[in-house]
PDB file of C-alpha atoms and ligand atoms in Angstrom:
ATOM      1  CA  MET A 126      -5.638  -1.061  21.217  1.00 88.00           C
ATOM      2  CA  THR A 127      -2.824  -1.723  18.618  1.00 96.00           C
ATOM      3  CA  TYR A 128      -4.019  -0.699  15.315  1.00 97.00           C
ATOM      4  CA  ARG A 129      -2.784  -3.504  12.346  1.00 98.00           C
ATOM      5  CA  ILE A 130      -1.892  -1.916   9.216  1.00 98.00           C
ATOM      6  CA  ALA A 131      -1.696  -4.179   6.083  1.00 98.00           C
ATOM      7  CA  THR A 132       1.707  -3.680   3.997  1.00 98.00           C
ATOM      8  CA  ILE A 133       1.123  -4.523  -0.029  1.00 98.00           C
ATOM      9  CA  ILE A 134       3.643  -3.478  -1.948  1.00 98.00           C
ATOM     10  CA  GLY A 135       3.327  -3.317  -5.340  1.00 98.00           C
ATOM     11  CA  SER A 136       6.882  -4.095  -6.668  1.00 98.00           C
ATOM     12  CA  LEU A 137       7.901  -7.522  -6.356  1.00 98.00           C
ATOM     13  CA  ARG A 138      11.337  -7.095  -6.858  1.00 98.00           C
ATOM     14  CA  LYS A 139      14.191  -7.907  -4.738  1.00 97.00           C
ATOM     15  CA  ASP A 140      15.544  -4.815  -4.309  1.00 96.00           C
ATOM     16  CA  SER A 141      12.487  -2.467  -4.741  1.00 98.00           C
ATOM     17  CA  ILE A 142      13.172   1.164  -4.144  1.00 98.00           C
ATOM     18  CA  ASN A 143       9.257   0.593  -2.353  1.00 98.00           C
ATOM     19  CA  ARG A 144      10.208  -1.631  -0.330  1.00 98.00           C
ATOM     20  CA  ARG A 145      12.679   1.044   1.230  1.00 98.00           C
ATOM     21  CA  VAL A 146      10.738   3.401   1.396  1.00 98.00           C
ATOM     22  CA  ALA A 147       7.699   1.768   2.913  1.00 98.00           C
ATOM     23  CA  ASP A 148       9.867   0.051   5.436  1.00 98.00           C
ATOM     24  CA  ALA A 149      12.191   3.414   6.758  1.00 98.00           C
ATOM     25  CA  LEU A 150       8.416   4.622   6.817  1.00 98.00           C
ATOM     26  CA  ILE A 151       7.181   1.902   9.422  1.00 98.00           C
ATOM     27  CA  ARG A 152      10.144   2.871  11.210  1.00 98.00           C
ATOM     28  CA  LEU A 153       8.559   5.976  11.950  1.00 98.00           C
ATOM     29  CA  ALA A 154       5.117   5.138  13.184  1.00 98.00           C
ATOM     30  CA  PRO A 155       3.476   5.196  16.528  1.00 98.00           C
ATOM     31  CA  GLU A 156       4.307   2.511  19.185  1.00 98.00           C
ATOM     32  CA  ASP A 157       0.550   1.368  19.075  1.00 97.00           C
ATOM     33  CA  PHE A 158       0.836   0.610  15.100  1.00 98.00           C
ATOM     34  CA  GLU A 159       1.451  -2.789  14.173  1.00 98.00           C
ATOM     35  CA  PHE A 160       2.352  -2.981  10.456  1.00 98.00           C
ATOM     36  CA  PHE A 161       2.188  -7.026   8.355  1.00 98.00           C
ATOM     37  CA  ASP A 162       2.946  -7.634   5.089  1.00 98.00           C
ATOM     38  CA  VAL A 163       0.616  -9.296   2.676  1.00 98.00           C
ATOM     39  CA  SER A 164       2.513 -11.096   0.145  1.00 96.00           C
ATOM     40  CA  ILE A 165       0.915 -10.835  -3.072  1.00 98.00           C
ATOM     41  CA  GLY A 166       3.417 -12.525  -5.650  1.00 98.00           C
ATOM     42  CA  ASP A 167       1.792 -15.643  -5.041  1.00 98.00           C
ATOM     43  CA  LEU A 168      -2.071 -14.849  -5.951  1.00 98.00           C
ATOM     44  CA  PRO A 169      -3.012 -16.571  -9.637  1.00 98.00           C
ATOM     45  CA  LEU A 170      -4.278 -14.625 -11.609  1.00 98.00           C
ATOM     46  CA  TYR A 171      -7.889 -13.722 -11.357  1.00 98.00           C
ATOM     47  CA  ASN A 172     -10.141 -15.625 -12.955  1.00 98.00           C
ATOM     48  CA  GLN A 173     -13.668 -15.405 -12.511  1.00 98.00           C
ATOM     49  CA  ASP A 174     -14.550 -18.686 -12.884  1.00 98.00           C
ATOM     50  CA  ASP A 175     -12.573 -19.456  -9.316  1.00 98.00           C
ATOM     51  CA  ASP A 176     -14.510 -17.198  -7.503  1.00 97.00           C
ATOM     52  CA  ALA A 177     -16.770 -19.936  -5.917  1.00 95.00           C
ATOM     53  CA  ASN A 178     -13.480 -21.820  -5.246  1.00 97.00           C
ATOM     54  CA  GLN A 179     -10.914 -19.277  -4.323  1.00 98.00           C
ATOM     55  CA  ALA A 180      -7.158 -20.335  -3.693  1.00 98.00           C
ATOM     56  CA  ASP A 181      -5.819 -20.764  -0.002  1.00 98.00           C
ATOM     57  CA  THR A 182      -3.583 -17.647  -0.985  1.00 98.00           C
ATOM     58  CA  VAL A 183      -6.547 -15.612  -2.341  1.00 98.00           C
ATOM     59  CA  ARG A 184      -8.044 -16.424   0.851  1.00 98.00           C
ATOM     60  CA  ARG A 185      -5.542 -15.567   2.945  1.00 98.00           C
ATOM     61  CA  LEU A 186      -5.465 -11.936   1.774  1.00 98.00           C
ATOM     62  CA  LYS A 187      -9.486 -11.618   1.893  1.00 98.00           C
ATOM     63  CA  ALA A 188      -9.095 -12.120   5.393  1.00 98.00           C
ATOM     64  CA  ASP A 189      -5.596 -10.566   6.047  1.00 98.00           C
ATOM     65  CA  VAL A 190      -7.496  -6.623   4.490  1.00 98.00           C
ATOM     66  CA  ALA A 191     -10.002  -7.577   5.982  1.00 97.00           C
ATOM     67  CA  SER A 192      -8.978  -7.982   9.726  1.00 96.00           C
ATOM     68  CA  ALA A 193      -6.687  -5.230   9.112  1.00 98.00           C
ATOM     69  CA  ASP A 194      -7.670  -1.738  10.473  1.00 98.00           C
ATOM     70  CA  GLY A 195      -5.285  -0.056   7.251  1.00 98.00           C
ATOM     71  CA  VAL A 196      -3.624  -0.500   4.577  1.00 98.00           C
ATOM     72  CA  PHE A 197      -1.036   0.590   3.477  1.00 98.00           C
ATOM     73  CA  PHE A 198      -0.049   1.018   0.131  1.00 99.00           C
ATOM     74  CA  VAL A 199       3.610   1.395  -1.717  1.00 98.00           C
ATOM     75  CA  THR A 200       3.740   1.216  -5.370  1.00 98.00           C
ATOM     76  CA  PRO A 201       6.008   2.060  -8.227  1.00 98.00           C
ATOM     77  CA  GLU A 202       4.595   2.767 -11.710  1.00 98.00           C
ATOM     78  CA  TYR A 203       4.591   0.815 -14.499  1.00 98.00           C
ATOM     79  CA  ASN A 204       3.804   2.769 -17.541  1.00 97.00           C
ATOM     80  CA  ARG A 205       1.899   5.111 -16.100  1.00 97.00           C
ATOM     81  CA  SER A 206      -0.302   2.933 -13.790  1.00 98.00           C
ATOM     82  CA  VAL A 207      -0.324   0.874 -11.213  1.00 98.00           C
ATOM     83  CA  PRO A 208       1.721  -2.457 -12.248  1.00 98.00           C
ATOM     84  CA  GLY A 209      -0.384  -5.485 -13.016  1.00 98.00           C
ATOM     85  CA  ALA A 210       0.529  -7.307  -9.862  1.00 98.00           C
ATOM     86  CA  LEU A 211      -0.889  -4.891  -7.905  1.00 99.00           C
ATOM     87  CA  LYS A 212      -4.159  -4.552  -9.681  1.00 99.00           C
ATOM     88  CA  ASN A 213      -4.343  -8.342 -10.045  1.00 98.00           C
ATOM     89  CA  ALA A 214      -4.353  -8.363  -6.150  1.00 99.00           C
ATOM     90  CA  LEU A 215      -7.504  -5.330  -5.730  1.00 99.00           C
ATOM     91  CA  ASP A 216      -9.048  -7.704  -8.020  1.00 98.00           C
ATOM     92  CA  HIS A 217      -9.107 -10.904  -5.865  1.00 98.00           C
ATOM     93  CA  GLY A 218      -9.683  -9.272  -2.431  1.00 98.00           C
ATOM     94  CA  SER A 219     -12.998  -7.028  -4.300  1.00 98.00           C
ATOM     95  CA  ARG A 220     -14.690 -11.258  -5.161  1.00 98.00           C
ATOM     96  CA  PRO A 221     -16.988 -12.642  -4.828  1.00 97.00           C
ATOM     97  CA  TYR A 222     -19.598 -10.567  -5.870  1.00 97.00           C
ATOM     98  CA  GLY A 223     -21.283  -8.809  -2.196  1.00 96.00           C
ATOM     99  CA  ASP A 224     -18.243  -9.831  -0.655  1.00 97.00           C
ATOM    100  CA  ASN A 225     -15.280  -6.569  -1.243  1.00 98.00           C
ATOM    101  CA  SER A 226     -11.905  -7.391   1.545  1.00 98.00           C
ATOM    102  CA  TRP A 227     -11.089  -3.886   0.799  1.00 98.00           C
ATOM    103  CA  SER A 228     -15.043  -1.717   1.554  1.00 98.00           C
ATOM    104  CA  GLY A 229     -14.561   0.980   4.706  1.00 97.00           C
ATOM    105  CA  ILE A 230     -10.620   0.447   5.085  1.00 98.00           C
ATOM    106  CA  PRO A 231      -8.629   3.099   5.718  1.00 98.00           C
ATOM    107  CA  ALA A 232      -5.581   3.874   2.994  1.00 98.00           C
ATOM    108  CA  GLY A 233      -2.766   5.323   3.133  1.00 98.00           C
ATOM    109  CA  VAL A 234      -0.840   5.438  -0.533  1.00 98.00           C
ATOM    110  CA  VAL A 235       2.648   5.633  -1.741  1.00 98.00           C
ATOM    111  CA  GLY A 236       4.700   5.696  -4.156  1.00 98.00           C
ATOM    112  CA  VAL A 237       8.225   6.143  -5.500  1.00 98.00           C
ATOM    113  CA  SER A 238       9.916   6.006  -9.108  1.00 98.00           C
ATOM    114  CA  ILE A 239      13.240   7.136 -10.137  1.00 96.00           C
ATOM    115  CA  GLY A 240      11.053   9.724 -12.964  1.00 91.00           C
ATOM    116  CA  GLY A 241      10.251  12.790 -12.171  1.00 92.00           C
ATOM    117  CA  THR A 242       6.365  12.439 -11.833  1.00 94.00           C
ATOM    118  CA  GLY A 243       7.217   9.636  -8.478  1.00 97.00           C
ATOM    119  CA  THR A 244       4.184   7.605  -9.510  1.00 98.00           C
ATOM    120  CA  ALA A 245       1.520  10.190  -9.494  1.00 98.00           C
ATOM    121  CA  ILE A 246      -0.395   8.690 -12.210  1.00 98.00           C
ATOM    122  CA  ALA A 247      -0.197   4.977 -10.673  1.00 98.00           C
ATOM    123  CA  GLN A 248      -1.148   6.470  -7.633  1.00 98.00           C
ATOM    124  CA  GLN A 249      -4.543   8.176  -9.096  1.00 98.00           C
ATOM    125  CA  HIS A 250      -4.958   5.416 -10.989  1.00 98.00           C
ATOM    126  CA  LEU A 251      -4.725   2.923  -7.210  1.00 98.00           C
ATOM    127  CA  ARG A 252      -7.337   5.510  -5.515  1.00 98.00           C
ATOM    128  CA  SER A 253      -9.747   5.635  -8.165  1.00 98.00           C
ATOM    129  CA  VAL A 254     -10.097   1.588  -7.455  1.00 98.00           C
ATOM    130  CA  LEU A 255     -10.122   2.309  -3.848  1.00 98.00           C
ATOM    131  CA  ALA A 256     -12.959   5.389  -3.920  1.00 98.00           C
ATOM    132  CA  PHE A 257     -14.314   2.496  -6.004  1.00 98.00           C
ATOM    133  CA  PHE A 258     -14.159   0.182  -2.689  1.00 98.00           C
ATOM    134  CA  ASP A 259     -15.693   2.837  -0.865  1.00 98.00           C
ATOM    135  CA  MET A 260     -12.267   2.709   1.092  1.00 98.00           C
ATOM    136  CA  PRO A 261     -11.620   6.456   3.350  1.00 98.00           C
ATOM    137  CA  ILE A 262      -8.596   7.884   1.401  1.00 98.00           C
ATOM    138  CA  PHE A 263      -5.784   9.651   3.434  1.00 98.00           C
ATOM    139  CA  GLY A 264      -5.529  12.784   1.152  1.00 97.00           C
ATOM    140  CA  GLN A 265      -2.326  15.089   2.178  1.00 97.00           C
ATOM    141  CA  PRO A 266       0.391  15.013   2.124  1.00 97.00           C
ATOM    142  CA  GLU A 267       0.753  13.495  -0.962  1.00 97.00           C
ATOM    143  CA  ALA A 268       3.635  11.326  -1.359  1.00 98.00           C
ATOM    144  CA  PHE A 269       5.022  11.701  -4.746  1.00 98.00           C
ATOM    145  CA  ILE A 270       8.586  10.454  -4.295  1.00 97.00           C
ATOM    146  CA  HIS A 271      11.449  10.694  -6.889  1.00 97.00           C
ATOM    147  CA  TRP A 272      14.114   8.004  -5.178  1.00 97.00           C
ATOM    148  CA  GLN A 273      17.200   9.922  -4.881  1.00 95.00           C
ATOM    149  CA  ASP A 274      20.254   7.286  -4.177  1.00 94.00           C
ATOM    150  CA  ASP A 275      20.474   8.434  -0.555  1.00 94.00           C
ATOM    151  CA  MET A 276      17.593   9.068   0.591  1.00 96.00           C
ATOM    152  CA  VAL A 277      17.431   5.858   3.177  1.00 97.00           C
ATOM    153  CA  GLY A 278      20.787   4.860   4.289  1.00 95.00           C
ATOM    154  CA  ASN A 279      22.091   1.433   4.838  1.00 95.00           C
ATOM    155  CA  ASP A 280      20.349   1.584   8.241  1.00 96.00           C
ATOM    156  CA  GLY A 281      17.262   1.887   7.416  1.00 96.00           C
ATOM    157  CA  VAL A 282      16.634   5.424   7.959  1.00 97.00           C
ATOM    158  CA  PHE A 283      15.376   8.560   5.736  1.00 97.00           C
ATOM    159  CA  HIS A 284      18.016  11.278   4.820  1.00 95.00           C
ATOM    160  CA  ASP A 285      17.858  14.378   7.273  1.00 89.00           C
ATOM    161  CA  ARG A 286      16.268  15.808   4.285  1.00 91.00           C
ATOM    162  CA  SER A 287      13.486  13.902   3.669  1.00 94.00           C
ATOM    163  CA  ARG A 288      12.791  12.348   7.126  1.00 96.00           C
ATOM    164  CA  ASP A 289      10.781  15.652   8.543  1.00 97.00           C
ATOM    165  CA  PHE A 290       8.151  15.372   4.964  1.00 97.00           C
ATOM    166  CA  PHE A 291       8.118  11.864   5.685  1.00 98.00           C
ATOM    167  CA  GLN A 292       7.490  11.765  10.088  1.00 98.00           C
ATOM    168  CA  GLY A 293       4.323  14.462   8.266  1.00 98.00           C
ATOM    169  CA  TRP A 294       3.281  11.431   6.404  1.00 98.00           C
ATOM    170  CA  MET A 295       3.358   9.246   8.791  1.00 98.00           C
ATOM    171  CA  ASN A 296       1.487  11.348  11.952  1.00 98.00           C
ATOM    172  CA  GLY A 297      -1.206  12.299   9.372  1.00 98.00           C
ATOM    173  CA  PHE A 298      -1.396   8.942   8.248  1.00 98.00           C
ATOM    174  CA  ALA A 299      -1.875   7.508  12.050  1.00 98.00           C
ATOM    175  CA  ALA A 300      -4.787  10.079  12.953  1.00 98.00           C
ATOM    176  CA  PHE A 301      -6.285   9.245   9.860  1.00 98.00           C
ATOM    177  CA  VAL A 302      -6.438   5.669  10.488  1.00 98.00           C
ATOM    178  CA  ARG A 303      -7.635   6.638  14.286  1.00 97.00           C
ATOM    179  CA  LYS A 304     -10.756   8.318  13.224  1.00 97.00           C
ATOM    180  CA  ASN A 305     -11.718   6.083   9.859  1.00 96.00           C
ATOM    181  CA  ALA A 306     -10.864   2.657  11.658  1.00 93.00           C
ATOM    182  CA  VAL A 307     -13.836   0.076  12.127  1.00 88.00           C
ATOM    183  CA  ASN A 308     -13.484  -3.735  13.239  1.00 64.00           C
ATOM    184  CA  LYS A 309     -14.264  -5.792   9.977  1.00 52.00           C
ATOM    185  CA  ALA A 310     -12.676  -8.908  11.540  1.00 51.00           C
TER     186      ALA A 310
HETATM  187  C1  FNR B 493       8.896   1.152 -15.127  1.00 62.70           C
HETATM  188  N1  FNR B 493       9.161   2.838 -14.270  1.00 62.70           N
HETATM  189  C2  FNR B 493       8.933   3.982 -14.436  1.00 62.70           C
HETATM  190  N2  FNR B 493       8.755   4.792 -13.999  1.00 62.70           N
HETATM  191  C3  FNR B 493       7.874   6.082 -13.778  1.00 62.70           C
HETATM  192  O1  FNR B 493       8.273   6.991 -12.940  1.00 62.70           O
HETATM  193  N3  FNR B 493       6.478   5.661 -14.301  1.00 62.70           N
HETATM  194  C4  FNR B 493       6.955   4.662 -15.611  1.00 62.70           C
HETATM  195  O2  FNR B 493       5.376   5.165 -16.139  1.00 62.70           O
HETATM  196  C5  FNR B 493       7.611   3.736 -15.076  1.00 62.70           C
HETATM  197  N4  FNR B 493       6.906   2.326 -16.010  1.00 62.70           N
HETATM  198  C6  FNR B 493       7.528   1.366 -16.037  1.00 62.70           C
HETATM  199  C7  FNR B 493       7.755   0.033 -16.145  1.00 62.70           C
HETATM  200  C8  FNR B 493       7.916  -1.019 -15.955  1.00 62.70           C
HETATM  201  C9  FNR B 493       7.296  -2.253 -16.547  1.00 62.70           C
HETATM  202  C10 FNR B 493       9.144  -0.661 -15.434  1.00 62.70           C
HETATM  203  C11 FNR B 493       9.891  -1.845 -14.493  1.00 62.70           C
HETATM  204  C12 FNR B 493       9.195   0.249 -14.635  1.00 62.70           C
HETATM  205  C13 FNR B 493      10.558   2.762 -13.497  1.00 62.70           C
HETATM  206  C14 FNR B 493      10.524   2.786 -12.079  1.00 62.70           C
HETATM  207  O3  FNR B 493      10.228   3.466 -11.376  1.00 62.70           O
HETATM  208  C15 FNR B 493      11.794   1.749 -12.051  1.00 62.70           C
HETATM  209  O4  FNR B 493      11.435   0.599 -12.374  1.00 62.70           O
HETATM  210  C16 FNR B 493      11.081   1.563 -10.252  1.00 62.70           C
HETATM  211  O5  FNR B 493      12.747   1.514  -9.582  1.00 62.70           O
HETATM  212  C17 FNR B 493      10.269   0.464  -9.724  1.00 62.70           C
HETATM  213  O6  FNR B 493      10.014   0.652  -8.374  1.00 62.70           O
HETATM  214  P1  FNR B 493      10.936  -0.574  -7.491  1.00 62.70           P
HETATM  215  O7  FNR B 493      10.543  -2.321  -8.229  1.00 62.70           O
HETATM  216  O8  FNR B 493      12.298  -0.508  -7.316  1.00 62.70           O
HETATM  217  O9  FNR B 493       9.976  -0.659  -6.178  1.00 62.70           O
END
């Protein structure tokens, strides 16, 4: 079988370093893993009044997540938490009450920042939400990445210095998905 992994980038920025690291990591995935983007920039702001009549973009997000074998989050840290756009997507996917699209799907979390904490605090906040959703969360190695300008080359490949670490992360995440994947669709 092919494992289908929903990729969610917490940054909406065109030149996002989180996007660059996500793309470089995806290149290190096993052949039977296929990653697809779930966009969060086109979602309306979550409003509980809309639960009975969700927007098309919200229904698409929920279907994408529910059909995935895993979710791959790569996010910056904004003001010591996750970006609002990502929290908005998490809230949308969790509703209406009783129809949480995230629950049970294995998750991996990576984050890159230009600050020395490497998104550690944002990732802890995100893990707290994912645990509440009852998502199995890949634990080790943690990937609190402090961005270096030469980390990903123009060819989209990790610099030699960091490649082993990222290959180890992807190998571990893939094994975790194989062990925990459930077919919810
Ligand atoms: C930041 N940045 C940041 N960095 C960090 O390490 N901890 C933080 O709390 C914050 N807070 C923060 C708030 C806001 C509103 C912005 C715009 C930025 C800096 C952040 O790491 C940097 O902008 C990254 O380049 C963002 O990732 P992308 O968009 O390049 O993927």
